[in-house]
Amino acid sequence: RYPAIITGATPAYAIKNAANLELRLTRLGIQAEISQKQVNDLNNEIYRISQLRDININPNELLSAVEKIVSKTGNLEFAQNNLKNLAYTISAAGNDVGAMAADLFEKFNIKDANQMIATLGMLVNQGKAGAFELRDLATQGERVTAAYGQMGRTGVKAAAEMGAMLQMARKATGSPEQAATALEAFIRNLNAVEKRSMLQKAGIQLIDPEDPKRMRSAVEIAKDLIKLTKGDVSKIGRVIDAEGIRALNAMIIEYKQTGAFETVDSFVNISRESKGLLADSARVAGTLDSSLTSLKTAWSG
């Protein structure tokens, strides 16, 4: 069925691809200060994982994720431990997720591979229940993780809070970029000295009573502010600027209609199961394009 690929196109592609991959891996090995044997082992593992039936991605994509992680964190071991997690996410989301994984590692202290797949699975589940998808976080993640990281909160729970706020912001904005900007603005307001003082004087607790080095969840702070003002945007606007209020608009509307915050709570408490992510990867891996990628990978391996 694929005579052009089998008779010439794929071998040519394979030679060029393998040479390029080898060069990049050698440079990565020099940067990470590992031996050539370790470089070869990493090369073999990248090829092996890329060709798994429920993944089927171009090994260049997986290597790109590893390069981003090493560039941002200097931690090759973390990247190696999460090769399969990264590959599943690349297959399902279709984006370079290396920077996002590095940010989860750095900003939220998510270092264990089991924690990482739980976090990625949770973010996928939030995206399916809302409108801010994992592929959006792959492009906007550096901004929002940097912003939420300023609150000092860590772990899968912190990622769930950030994701929940993004989902609510996306309901009230026109694009993922605008949702990310709105969340950045809201957190910027919470960290502004004058506005923090105003919020605290109004009775809003900002610091986590269990740990004075971190703030309370942005979700809980937002809920308290909305309840205190009864959702009056003019009153909220005294401490939160117009851009930051956009992150709260969907929560304000729901509170006025129901007196509760069931939607954002459902996002925070959504399943940490990674089944959805793995199923998405397997589904994409079965497409013709991914099958051809796997064939080319097999040739170059």
PDB file of N, CA and C in Angstrom, residues 72-73 99-111 141-155 158-159 162:
ATOM      1  N   LYS A  72      15.704  23.536  30.726  1.00  0.00           N
ATOM      2  CA  LYS A  72      15.054  24.331  31.764  1.00  0.00           C
ATOM      3  C   LYS A  72      15.452  23.921  33.177  1.00  0.00           C
ATOM      4  N   THR A  73      15.681  22.620  33.379  1.00  0.00           N
ATOM      5  CA  THR A  73      15.918  22.128  34.740  1.00  0.00           C
ATOM      6  C   THR A  73      17.318  21.573  34.950  1.00  0.00           C
ATOM      7  N   ALA A  99       8.382  21.585  27.898  1.00  0.00           N
ATOM      8  CA  ALA A  99       8.407  22.794  28.727  1.00  0.00           C
ATOM      9  C   ALA A  99       7.354  22.710  29.821  1.00  0.00           C
ATOM     10  N   MET A 100       6.168  22.172  29.478  1.00  0.00           N
ATOM     11  CA  MET A 100       5.107  22.049  30.466  1.00  0.00           C
ATOM     12  C   MET A 100       5.530  21.101  31.590  1.00  0.00           C
ATOM     13  N   ALA A 101       6.108  19.958  31.237  1.00  0.00           N
ATOM     14  CA  ALA A 101       6.570  19.004  32.248  1.00  0.00           C
ATOM     15  C   ALA A 101       7.661  19.622  33.118  1.00  0.00           C
ATOM     16  N   ALA A 102       8.554  20.381  32.490  1.00  0.00           N
ATOM     17  CA  ALA A 102       9.622  21.044  33.245  1.00  0.00           C
ATOM     18  C   ALA A 102       9.037  22.051  34.229  1.00  0.00           C
ATOM     19  N   ASP A 103       8.002  22.753  33.807  1.00  0.00           N
ATOM     20  CA  ASP A 103       7.373  23.737  34.694  1.00  0.00           C
ATOM     21  C   ASP A 103       6.651  23.062  35.858  1.00  0.00           C
ATOM     22  N   LEU A 104       6.003  21.936  35.600  1.00  0.00           N
ATOM     23  CA  LEU A 104       5.356  21.190  36.683  1.00  0.00           C
ATOM     24  C   LEU A 104       6.404  20.697  37.682  1.00  0.00           C
ATOM     25  N   PHE A 105       7.553  20.313  37.155  1.00  0.00           N
ATOM     26  CA  PHE A 105       8.678  19.869  37.986  1.00  0.00           C
ATOM     27  C   PHE A 105       9.202  21.027  38.841  1.00  0.00           C
ATOM     28  N   GLU A 106       9.439  22.172  38.197  1.00  0.00           N
ATOM     29  CA  GLU A 106      10.069  23.297  38.884  1.00  0.00           C
ATOM     30  C   GLU A 106       9.100  24.059  39.785  1.00  0.00           C
ATOM     31  N   LYS A 107       7.929  24.396  39.245  1.00  0.00           N
ATOM     32  CA  LYS A 107       7.007  25.277  39.973  1.00  0.00           C
ATOM     33  C   LYS A 107       6.156  24.541  40.998  1.00  0.00           C
ATOM     34  N   PHE A 108       5.800  23.280  40.697  1.00  0.00           N
ATOM     35  CA  PHE A 108       4.899  22.536  41.582  1.00  0.00           C
ATOM     36  C   PHE A 108       5.568  21.361  42.275  1.00  0.00           C
ATOM     37  N   ASN A 109       6.877  21.215  42.049  1.00  0.00           N
ATOM     38  CA  ASN A 109       7.653  20.164  42.720  1.00  0.00           C
ATOM     39  C   ASN A 109       7.103  18.766  42.431  1.00  0.00           C
ATOM     40  N   ILE A 110       6.597  18.571  41.223  1.00  0.00           N
ATOM     41  CA  ILE A 110       6.092  17.259  40.814  1.00  0.00           C
ATOM     42  C   ILE A 110       7.246  16.516  40.143  1.00  0.00           C
ATOM     43  N   LYS A 111       7.890  15.626  40.883  1.00  0.00           N
ATOM     44  CA  LYS A 111       9.104  14.977  40.408  1.00  0.00           C
ATOM     45  C   LYS A 111       8.937  13.481  40.184  1.00  0.00           C
ATOM     46  N   GLY A 141       1.344  26.983  29.203  1.00  0.00           N
ATOM     47  CA  GLY A 141       1.750  26.477  30.505  1.00  0.00           C
ATOM     48  C   GLY A 141       2.861  27.258  31.191  1.00  0.00           C
ATOM     49  N   GLU A 142       3.861  27.718  30.429  1.00  0.00           N
ATOM     50  CA  GLU A 142       4.968  28.432  31.051  1.00  0.00           C
ATOM     51  C   GLU A 142       4.478  29.688  31.759  1.00  0.00           C
ATOM     52  N   ARG A 143       3.497  30.363  31.163  1.00  0.00           N
ATOM     53  CA  ARG A 143       2.956  31.593  31.753  1.00  0.00           C
ATOM     54  C   ARG A 143       2.180  31.298  33.029  1.00  0.00           C
ATOM     55  N   VAL A 144       1.261  30.350  32.941  1.00  0.00           N
ATOM     56  CA  VAL A 144       0.348  30.135  34.075  1.00  0.00           C
ATOM     57  C   VAL A 144       1.016  29.396  35.231  1.00  0.00           C
ATOM     58  N   THR A 145       1.924  28.480  34.929  1.00  0.00           N
ATOM     59  CA  THR A 145       2.618  27.813  36.027  1.00  0.00           C
ATOM     60  C   THR A 145       3.536  28.790  36.753  1.00  0.00           C
ATOM     61  N   ALA A 146       4.139  29.711  36.008  1.00  0.00           N
ATOM     62  CA  ALA A 146       4.978  30.732  36.639  1.00  0.00           C
ATOM     63  C   ALA A 146       4.137  31.621  37.544  1.00  0.00           C
ATOM     64  N   ALA A 147       2.939  31.978  37.078  1.00  0.00           N
ATOM     65  CA  ALA A 147       2.049  32.829  37.872  1.00  0.00           C
ATOM     66  C   ALA A 147       1.564  32.081  39.104  1.00  0.00           C
ATOM     67  N   TYR A 148       1.040  30.865  38.907  1.00  0.00           N
ATOM     68  CA  TYR A 148       0.496  30.138  40.054  1.00  0.00           C
ATOM     69  C   TYR A 148       1.600  29.710  41.015  1.00  0.00           C
ATOM     70  N   GLY A 149       2.784  29.482  40.468  1.00  0.00           N
ATOM     71  CA  GLY A 149       3.908  29.108  41.320  1.00  0.00           C
ATOM     72  C   GLY A 149       4.258  30.177  42.341  1.00  0.00           C
ATOM     73  N   GLN A 150       3.895  31.435  42.055  1.00  0.00           N
ATOM     74  CA  GLN A 150       4.173  32.523  42.988  1.00  0.00           C
ATOM     75  C   GLN A 150       3.394  32.364  44.295  1.00  0.00           C
ATOM     76  N   MET A 151       2.361  31.535  44.264  1.00  0.00           N
ATOM     77  CA  MET A 151       1.552  31.343  45.470  1.00  0.00           C
ATOM     78  C   MET A 151       2.185  30.343  46.436  1.00  0.00           C
ATOM     79  N   GLY A 152       3.245  29.685  45.958  1.00  0.00           N
ATOM     80  CA  GLY A 152       3.980  28.772  46.830  1.00  0.00           C
ATOM     81  C   GLY A 152       3.320  27.422  47.025  1.00  0.00           C
ATOM     82  N   ARG A 153       2.316  27.126  46.237  1.00  0.00           N
ATOM     83  CA  ARG A 153       1.593  25.867  46.384  1.00  0.00           C
ATOM     84  C   ARG A 153       2.215  24.806  45.473  1.00  0.00           C
ATOM     85  N   THR A 154       2.245  23.562  45.940  1.00  0.00           N
ATOM     86  CA  THR A 154       2.928  22.513  45.190  1.00  0.00           C
ATOM     87  C   THR A 154       2.077  21.251  45.097  1.00  0.00           C
ATOM     88  N   GLY A 155       2.554  20.323  44.268  1.00  0.00           N
ATOM     89  CA  GLY A 155       1.915  19.023  44.152  1.00  0.00           C
ATOM     90  C   GLY A 155       0.769  18.992  43.155  1.00  0.00           C
ATOM     91  N   ALA A 158      -2.092  21.511  43.669  1.00  0.00           N
ATOM     92  CA  ALA A 158      -1.864  22.867  43.167  1.00  0.00           C
ATOM     93  C   ALA A 158      -2.135  22.933  41.662  1.00  0.00           C
ATOM     94  N   ALA A 159      -1.706  21.893  40.939  1.00  0.00           N
ATOM     95  CA  ALA A 159      -1.970  21.840  39.499  1.00  0.00           C
ATOM     96  C   ALA A 159      -3.469  21.763  39.233  1.00  0.00           C
ATOM     97  N   MET A 162      -4.892  25.293  39.731  1.00  0.00           N
ATOM     98  CA  MET A 162      -4.561  26.125  38.585  1.00  0.00           C
ATOM     99  C   MET A 162      -5.427  25.758  37.386  1.00  0.00           C
TER     100      MET A 162
END
